[in-house]
Amino acid sequence: MVKLPRTLRGWQLLANDRVLVRPTGDRDVEVVPWPAAAALGLGLMESLGWFEISREHLRAGGSFHPTQHEAVTEALLAGDHTPLWENAKRERKAQVFPDQFPVLFGVPLATSGRVAGLLFPQVDADAVPDITDGVRTLAEADFMSGAMEDRYPDVFGQAQGVDGGGRESARAEVAARLAGLPHRTVRLSHDVPASAAVLCKVADGIR
């Protein structure tokens, strides 16, 4: 989850779109960061007020993660925040190093956390942000697996034969613990303050 303004409830950035979790104690699930570049769409950067910051960073000779497509860099430099599409489903995004979030955007980094609940968002650009009545639960596709994570091969052989998603027993234990936590579905939009207010309301309700 990306923290919006620094003053908004003290939220911090833990990871982009995936995290590592493990069961701890009798019931808890601990979350630790996934140390990878965060992918940010140009439209999202503009809505958060980060586009011009990123543009000035590049114009001053700075850079982002080397996996960033040159078309994204060119768009940033040109001041064009129109979304860039590689194909109909995949957007080309800025690739930001985790340690650039505090420096460029004033977003502190979290080093760990405890799962209090699960949030399933849907984004509709023009909708009114709100908590919805939809029912969503975890599925196998929500868990990372070595079979689908070809971008992160075990080049040093540290996994010792364990699948990238962890041992089967650990996955089952984590899934069972997560299933017992509050589940919420929300509708978000491109109205950042209204969407942030909904997220705060949900967070307050499951702490």
PDB file of C-alpha atoms in Angstrom:
ATOM      1  CA  MET A   1       0.000   0.000   0.000  1.00  0.00           C
ATOM      2  CA  VAL A   2       1.430   3.392  -0.942  1.00  0.00           C
ATOM      3  CA  LYS A   3       1.144   6.116   1.647  1.00  0.00           C
ATOM      4  CA  LEU A   4      -0.337   9.265   0.128  1.00  0.00           C
ATOM      5  CA  PRO A   5       0.536  12.484   1.999  1.00  0.00           C
ATOM      6  CA  ARG A   6       3.091  12.176   4.801  1.00  0.00           C
ATOM      7  CA  THR A   7       0.473  13.383   7.278  1.00  0.00           C
ATOM      8  CA  LEU A   8      -2.046  10.652   6.419  1.00  0.00           C
ATOM      9  CA  ARG A   9      -2.139   8.402   9.494  1.00  0.00           C
ATOM     10  CA  GLY A  10       1.602   7.687   9.334  1.00  0.00           C
ATOM     11  CA  TRP A  11       1.264   4.989   6.674  1.00  0.00           C
ATOM     12  CA  GLN A  12       4.474   3.569   5.278  1.00  0.00           C
ATOM     13  CA  LEU A  13       5.456   1.648   2.159  1.00  0.00           C
ATOM     14  CA  LEU A  14       6.067  -2.026   2.813  1.00  0.00           C
ATOM     15  CA  ALA A  15       6.126  -3.370  -0.749  1.00  0.00           C
ATOM     16  CA  ASN A  16       4.680  -2.843  -4.181  1.00  0.00           C
ATOM     17  CA  ASP A  17       2.438  -5.726  -5.277  1.00  0.00           C
ATOM     18  CA  ARG A  18       3.833  -8.708  -3.406  1.00  0.00           C
ATOM     19  CA  VAL A  19       5.142  -9.465   0.073  1.00  0.00           C
ATOM     20  CA  LEU A  20       6.642 -12.379   1.932  1.00  0.00           C
ATOM     21  CA  VAL A  21       4.603 -13.700   4.852  1.00  0.00           C
ATOM     22  CA  ARG A  22       5.203 -16.292   7.538  1.00  0.00           C
ATOM     23  CA  PRO A  23       3.210 -17.630  10.494  1.00  0.00           C
ATOM     24  CA  THR A  24       4.465 -16.435  13.882  1.00  0.00           C
ATOM     25  CA  GLY A  25       3.249 -17.219  17.376  1.00  0.00           C
ATOM     26  CA  ASP A  26      -0.077 -18.981  17.760  1.00  0.00           C
ATOM     27  CA  ARG A  27      -2.170 -16.942  15.317  1.00  0.00           C
ATOM     28  CA  ASP A  28      -0.220 -14.078  13.763  1.00  0.00           C
ATOM     29  CA  VAL A  29       1.043 -13.705  10.211  1.00  0.00           C
ATOM     30  CA  GLU A  30       4.172 -11.561   9.862  1.00  0.00           C
ATOM     31  CA  VAL A  31       4.830  -9.574   6.691  1.00  0.00           C
ATOM     32  CA  VAL A  32       8.281  -8.629   5.459  1.00  0.00           C
ATOM     33  CA  PRO A  33       9.148  -6.480   2.423  1.00  0.00           C
ATOM     34  CA  TRP A  34       9.687  -7.810  -1.074  1.00  0.00           C
ATOM     35  CA  PRO A  35      12.927  -6.051  -2.100  1.00  0.00           C
ATOM     36  CA  ALA A  36      12.035  -5.163  -5.672  1.00  0.00           C
ATOM     37  CA  ALA A  37      11.455  -2.004  -7.657  1.00  0.00           C
ATOM     38  CA  ALA A  38       7.951  -0.564  -7.372  1.00  0.00           C
ATOM     39  CA  ALA A  39       6.098  -0.107 -10.656  1.00  0.00           C
ATOM     40  CA  LEU A  40       4.129   3.155 -10.808  1.00  0.00           C
ATOM     41  CA  GLY A  41       1.890   4.117 -13.714  1.00  0.00           C
ATOM     42  CA  LEU A  42       2.374   7.600 -15.122  1.00  0.00           C
ATOM     43  CA  GLY A  43      -1.241   8.512 -14.358  1.00  0.00           C
ATOM     44  CA  LEU A  44      -0.865   7.359 -10.755  1.00  0.00           C
ATOM     45  CA  MET A  45       2.313   9.410 -10.366  1.00  0.00           C
ATOM     46  CA  GLU A  46       0.482  12.476 -11.647  1.00  0.00           C
ATOM     47  CA  SER A  47      -2.492  11.955  -9.309  1.00  0.00           C
ATOM     48  CA  LEU A  48      -0.172  11.593  -6.300  1.00  0.00           C
ATOM     49  CA  GLY A  49       1.817  14.692  -7.194  1.00  0.00           C
ATOM     50  CA  TRP A  50       4.931  12.627  -7.920  1.00  0.00           C
ATOM     51  CA  PHE A  51       5.179  13.122 -11.670  1.00  0.00           C
ATOM     52  CA  GLU A  52       6.928  16.501 -11.610  1.00  0.00           C
ATOM     53  CA  ILE A  53       9.184  15.327  -8.783  1.00  0.00           C
ATOM     54  CA  SER A  54      10.247  12.368 -10.920  1.00  0.00           C
ATOM     55  CA  ARG A  55      10.689  14.560 -13.967  1.00  0.00           C
ATOM     56  CA  GLU A  56      12.963  16.967 -12.102  1.00  0.00           C
ATOM     57  CA  HIS A  57      14.901  14.018 -10.702  1.00  0.00           C
ATOM     58  CA  LEU A  58      15.642  12.825 -14.232  1.00  0.00           C
ATOM     59  CA  ARG A  59      16.378  16.297 -15.563  1.00  0.00           C
ATOM     60  CA  ALA A  60      18.923  16.754 -12.780  1.00  0.00           C
ATOM     61  CA  GLY A  61      20.789  13.651 -13.944  1.00  0.00           C
ATOM     62  CA  GLY A  62      19.096  11.103 -11.689  1.00  0.00           C
ATOM     63  CA  SER A  63      17.784   7.737 -12.766  1.00  0.00           C
ATOM     64  CA  PHE A  64      15.340   5.013 -11.810  1.00  0.00           C
ATOM     65  CA  HIS A  65      15.627   1.226 -11.827  1.00  0.00           C
ATOM     66  CA  PRO A  66      17.364  -0.057 -14.999  1.00  0.00           C
ATOM     67  CA  THR A  67      14.350  -2.220 -15.903  1.00  0.00           C
ATOM     68  CA  GLN A  68      12.362   0.943 -16.674  1.00  0.00           C
ATOM     69  CA  HIS A  69      11.464   1.091 -20.364  1.00  0.00           C
ATOM     70  CA  GLU A  70      13.056   3.973 -22.254  1.00  0.00           C
ATOM     71  CA  ALA A  71       9.613   5.119 -23.427  1.00  0.00           C
ATOM     72  CA  VAL A  72       8.661   5.785 -19.792  1.00  0.00           C
ATOM     73  CA  THR A  73      11.810   7.819 -19.229  1.00  0.00           C
ATOM     74  CA  GLU A  74      11.110   9.796 -22.392  1.00  0.00           C
ATOM     75  CA  ALA A  75       7.516  10.473 -21.309  1.00  0.00           C
ATOM     76  CA  LEU A  76       8.661  11.691 -17.903  1.00  0.00           C
ATOM     77  CA  LEU A  77      11.187  14.035 -19.442  1.00  0.00           C
ATOM     78  CA  ALA A  78       8.595  15.303 -21.911  1.00  0.00           C
ATOM     79  CA  GLY A  79       6.045  15.956 -19.166  1.00  0.00           C
ATOM     80  CA  ASP A  80       3.527  13.533 -20.689  1.00  0.00           C
ATOM     81  CA  HIS A  81       1.675  11.420 -18.123  1.00  0.00           C
ATOM     82  CA  THR A  82      -0.568   9.638 -20.633  1.00  0.00           C
ATOM     83  CA  PRO A  83      -0.475   5.897 -19.782  1.00  0.00           C
ATOM     84  CA  LEU A  84       1.838   3.860 -21.998  1.00  0.00           C
ATOM     85  CA  TRP A  85       0.667   0.418 -23.073  1.00  0.00           C
ATOM     86  CA  GLU A  86       2.945  -2.398 -24.184  1.00  0.00           C
ATOM     87  CA  ASN A  87      -0.146  -4.313 -25.245  1.00  0.00           C
ATOM     88  CA  ALA A  88      -3.816  -4.244 -24.368  1.00  0.00           C
ATOM     89  CA  LYS A  89      -3.224  -5.574 -20.844  1.00  0.00           C
ATOM     90  CA  ARG A  90       0.251  -4.517 -19.742  1.00  0.00           C
ATOM     91  CA  GLU A  91       1.095  -0.922 -18.892  1.00  0.00           C
ATOM     92  CA  ARG A  92       4.642   0.367 -19.061  1.00  0.00           C
ATOM     93  CA  LYS A  93       5.417   2.016 -15.743  1.00  0.00           C
ATOM     94  CA  ALA A  94       8.130   3.886 -13.902  1.00  0.00           C
ATOM     95  CA  GLN A  95      10.343   1.491 -11.933  1.00  0.00           C
ATOM     96  CA  VAL A  96      11.328   3.080  -8.636  1.00  0.00           C
ATOM     97  CA  PHE A  97      13.966   1.741  -6.249  1.00  0.00           C
ATOM     98  CA  PRO A  98      12.493   1.215  -2.750  1.00  0.00           C
ATOM     99  CA  ASP A  99      15.006   3.584  -1.160  1.00  0.00           C
ATOM    100  CA  GLN A 100      13.931   6.350  -3.558  1.00  0.00           C
ATOM    101  CA  PHE A 101      10.495   6.610  -1.924  1.00  0.00           C
ATOM    102  CA  PRO A 102      11.723   8.406   1.239  1.00  0.00           C
ATOM    103  CA  VAL A 103      14.156  10.594  -0.694  1.00  0.00           C
ATOM    104  CA  LEU A 104      11.917  11.648  -3.586  1.00  0.00           C
ATOM    105  CA  PHE A 105       8.359  11.278  -2.289  1.00  0.00           C
ATOM    106  CA  GLY A 106       8.670  11.564   1.488  1.00  0.00           C
ATOM    107  CA  VAL A 107       7.282   8.064   2.026  1.00  0.00           C
ATOM    108  CA  PRO A 108       9.011   6.170   4.870  1.00  0.00           C
ATOM    109  CA  LEU A 109       9.775   2.493   4.376  1.00  0.00           C
ATOM    110  CA  ALA A 110       8.425  -0.145   6.725  1.00  0.00           C
ATOM    111  CA  THR A 111      10.615  -3.128   7.569  1.00  0.00           C
ATOM    112  CA  SER A 112       7.945  -5.493   8.856  1.00  0.00           C
ATOM    113  CA  GLY A 113       4.305  -5.713   9.803  1.00  0.00           C
ATOM    114  CA  ARG A 114       1.519  -7.938  11.095  1.00  0.00           C
ATOM    115  CA  VAL A 115      -1.506  -8.840   9.004  1.00  0.00           C
ATOM    116  CA  ALA A 116      -4.691  -7.440  10.545  1.00  0.00           C
ATOM    117  CA  GLY A 117      -7.025  -8.057   7.613  1.00  0.00           C
ATOM    118  CA  LEU A 118      -7.255  -8.504   3.870  1.00  0.00           C
ATOM    119  CA  LEU A 119      -8.332  -5.787   1.460  1.00  0.00           C
ATOM    120  CA  PHE A 120      -9.565  -6.513  -2.072  1.00  0.00           C
ATOM    121  CA  PRO A 121      -9.775  -3.271  -4.095  1.00  0.00           C
ATOM    122  CA  GLN A 122     -11.294  -2.545  -7.482  1.00  0.00           C
ATOM    123  CA  VAL A 123     -10.469   0.689  -9.301  1.00  0.00           C
ATOM    124  CA  ASP A 124     -13.079   2.498 -11.369  1.00  0.00           C
ATOM    125  CA  ALA A 125     -11.737   5.861 -12.526  1.00  0.00           C
ATOM    126  CA  ASP A 126     -15.025   7.768 -12.262  1.00  0.00           C
ATOM    127  CA  ALA A 127     -16.798   5.895  -9.476  1.00  0.00           C
ATOM    128  CA  VAL A 128     -17.493   7.122  -5.962  1.00  0.00           C
ATOM    129  CA  PRO A 129     -15.006   5.396  -3.611  1.00  0.00           C
ATOM    130  CA  ASP A 130     -16.756   3.252  -1.030  1.00  0.00           C
ATOM    131  CA  ILE A 131     -16.720   0.003   0.909  1.00  0.00           C
ATOM    132  CA  THR A 132     -18.668  -2.566  -1.108  1.00  0.00           C
ATOM    133  CA  ASP A 133     -20.647  -5.692  -0.295  1.00  0.00           C
ATOM    134  CA  GLY A 134     -18.632  -7.977  -2.545  1.00  0.00           C
ATOM    135  CA  VAL A 135     -17.347 -11.263  -1.138  1.00  0.00           C
ATOM    136  CA  ARG A 136     -13.764 -12.162  -1.991  1.00  0.00           C
ATOM    137  CA  THR A 137     -11.514 -14.783  -0.446  1.00  0.00           C
ATOM    138  CA  LEU A 138      -7.965 -15.879  -1.066  1.00  0.00           C
ATOM    139  CA  ALA A 139      -7.334 -18.272  -3.916  1.00  0.00           C
ATOM    140  CA  GLU A 140      -4.294 -20.235  -5.021  1.00  0.00           C
ATOM    141  CA  ALA A 141      -3.522 -17.560  -7.624  1.00  0.00           C
ATOM    142  CA  ASP A 142      -2.996 -15.032  -4.818  1.00  0.00           C
ATOM    143  CA  PHE A 143       0.074 -16.916  -3.640  1.00  0.00           C
ATOM    144  CA  MET A 144       3.452 -16.650  -5.315  1.00  0.00           C
ATOM    145  CA  SER A 145       4.855 -19.811  -6.831  1.00  0.00           C
ATOM    146  CA  GLY A 146       8.208 -20.668  -8.318  1.00  0.00           C
ATOM    147  CA  ALA A 147       6.369 -22.009 -11.334  1.00  0.00           C
ATOM    148  CA  MET A 148       5.127 -18.552 -12.281  1.00  0.00           C
ATOM    149  CA  GLU A 149       7.942 -16.378 -10.928  1.00  0.00           C
ATOM    150  CA  ASP A 150      10.405 -16.835 -13.778  1.00  0.00           C
ATOM    151  CA  ARG A 151      11.634 -13.273 -13.221  1.00  0.00           C
ATOM    152  CA  TYR A 152      13.165 -14.305  -9.898  1.00  0.00           C
ATOM    153  CA  PRO A 153      15.037 -17.562 -10.522  1.00  0.00           C
ATOM    154  CA  ASP A 154      16.922 -19.187  -7.648  1.00  0.00           C
ATOM    155  CA  VAL A 155      20.295 -18.555  -9.287  1.00  0.00           C
ATOM    156  CA  PHE A 156      22.263 -19.254  -6.088  1.00  0.00           C
ATOM    157  CA  GLY A 157      20.387 -22.433  -5.205  1.00  0.00           C
ATOM    158  CA  GLN A 158      19.386 -21.134  -1.778  1.00  0.00           C
ATOM    159  CA  ALA A 159      15.861 -22.552  -1.912  1.00  0.00           C
ATOM    160  CA  GLN A 160      17.263 -26.104  -1.817  1.00  0.00           C
ATOM    161  CA  GLY A 161      14.384 -27.508  -3.825  1.00  0.00           C
ATOM    162  CA  VAL A 162      11.614 -25.631  -2.023  1.00  0.00           C
ATOM    163  CA  ASP A 163       9.077 -23.998  -4.370  1.00  0.00           C
ATOM    164  CA  GLY A 164       9.230 -20.206  -4.605  1.00  0.00           C
ATOM    165  CA  GLY A 165       5.952 -20.000  -2.749  1.00  0.00           C
ATOM    166  CA  GLY A 166       7.329 -21.793   0.306  1.00  0.00           C
ATOM    167  CA  ARG A 167       6.819 -25.227   1.771  1.00  0.00           C
ATOM    168  CA  GLU A 168       3.364 -26.709   1.344  1.00  0.00           C
ATOM    169  CA  SER A 169       2.833 -26.980   5.103  1.00  0.00           C
ATOM    170  CA  ALA A 170       3.744 -23.308   5.657  1.00  0.00           C
ATOM    171  CA  ARG A 171       1.475 -22.174   2.822  1.00  0.00           C
ATOM    172  CA  ALA A 172      -1.433 -24.143   4.283  1.00  0.00           C
ATOM    173  CA  GLU A 173      -0.859 -22.683   7.753  1.00  0.00           C
ATOM    174  CA  VAL A 174      -0.638 -19.114   6.436  1.00  0.00           C
ATOM    175  CA  ALA A 175      -3.747 -19.580   4.284  1.00  0.00           C
ATOM    176  CA  ALA A 176      -5.711 -20.890   7.269  1.00  0.00           C
ATOM    177  CA  ARG A 177      -4.669 -17.967   9.469  1.00  0.00           C
ATOM    178  CA  LEU A 178      -5.434 -15.387   6.788  1.00  0.00           C
ATOM    179  CA  ALA A 179      -8.863 -16.939   6.173  1.00  0.00           C
ATOM    180  CA  GLY A 180      -9.782 -16.187   9.773  1.00  0.00           C
ATOM    181  CA  LEU A 181      -9.024 -12.461   9.486  1.00  0.00           C
ATOM    182  CA  PRO A 182     -11.462  -9.732   8.364  1.00  0.00           C
ATOM    183  CA  HIS A 183     -11.938  -9.503   4.590  1.00  0.00           C
ATOM    184  CA  ARG A 184     -13.042  -6.222   2.996  1.00  0.00           C
ATOM    185  CA  THR A 185     -13.765  -5.224  -0.595  1.00  0.00           C
ATOM    186  CA  VAL A 186     -13.579  -1.599  -1.662  1.00  0.00           C
ATOM    187  CA  ARG A 187     -14.151   0.466  -4.770  1.00  0.00           C
ATOM    188  CA  LEU A 188     -11.514   3.131  -5.423  1.00  0.00           C
ATOM    189  CA  SER A 189     -11.289   5.819  -8.087  1.00  0.00           C
ATOM    190  CA  HIS A 190      -8.870   8.405  -9.452  1.00  0.00           C
ATOM    191  CA  ASP A 191     -10.101  10.788  -6.756  1.00  0.00           C
ATOM    192  CA  VAL A 192      -7.099  10.367  -4.468  1.00  0.00           C
ATOM    193  CA  PRO A 193      -8.407  12.145  -1.328  1.00  0.00           C
ATOM    194  CA  ALA A 194     -11.754  10.296  -1.457  1.00  0.00           C
ATOM    195  CA  SER A 195     -10.054   6.941  -2.056  1.00  0.00           C
ATOM    196  CA  ALA A 196      -7.609   7.597   0.773  1.00  0.00           C
ATOM    197  CA  ALA A 197     -10.504   8.388   3.111  1.00  0.00           C
ATOM    198  CA  VAL A 198     -12.133   5.040   2.298  1.00  0.00           C
ATOM    199  CA  LEU A 199      -8.863   3.196   2.928  1.00  0.00           C
ATOM    200  CA  CYS A 200      -8.477   4.954   6.281  1.00  0.00           C
ATOM    201  CA  LYS A 201     -12.025   4.004   7.234  1.00  0.00           C
ATOM    202  CA  VAL A 202     -11.376   0.365   6.387  1.00  0.00           C
ATOM    203  CA  ALA A 203      -8.060   0.348   8.246  1.00  0.00           C
ATOM    204  CA  ASP A 204      -9.645   1.859  11.345  1.00  0.00           C
ATOM    205  CA  GLY A 205     -12.351  -0.800  11.271  1.00  0.00           C
ATOM    206  CA  ILE A 206     -10.046  -3.817  11.277  1.00  0.00           C
ATOM    207  CA  ARG A 207      -7.288  -2.755  13.651  1.00  0.00           C
TER     208      ARG A 207
END
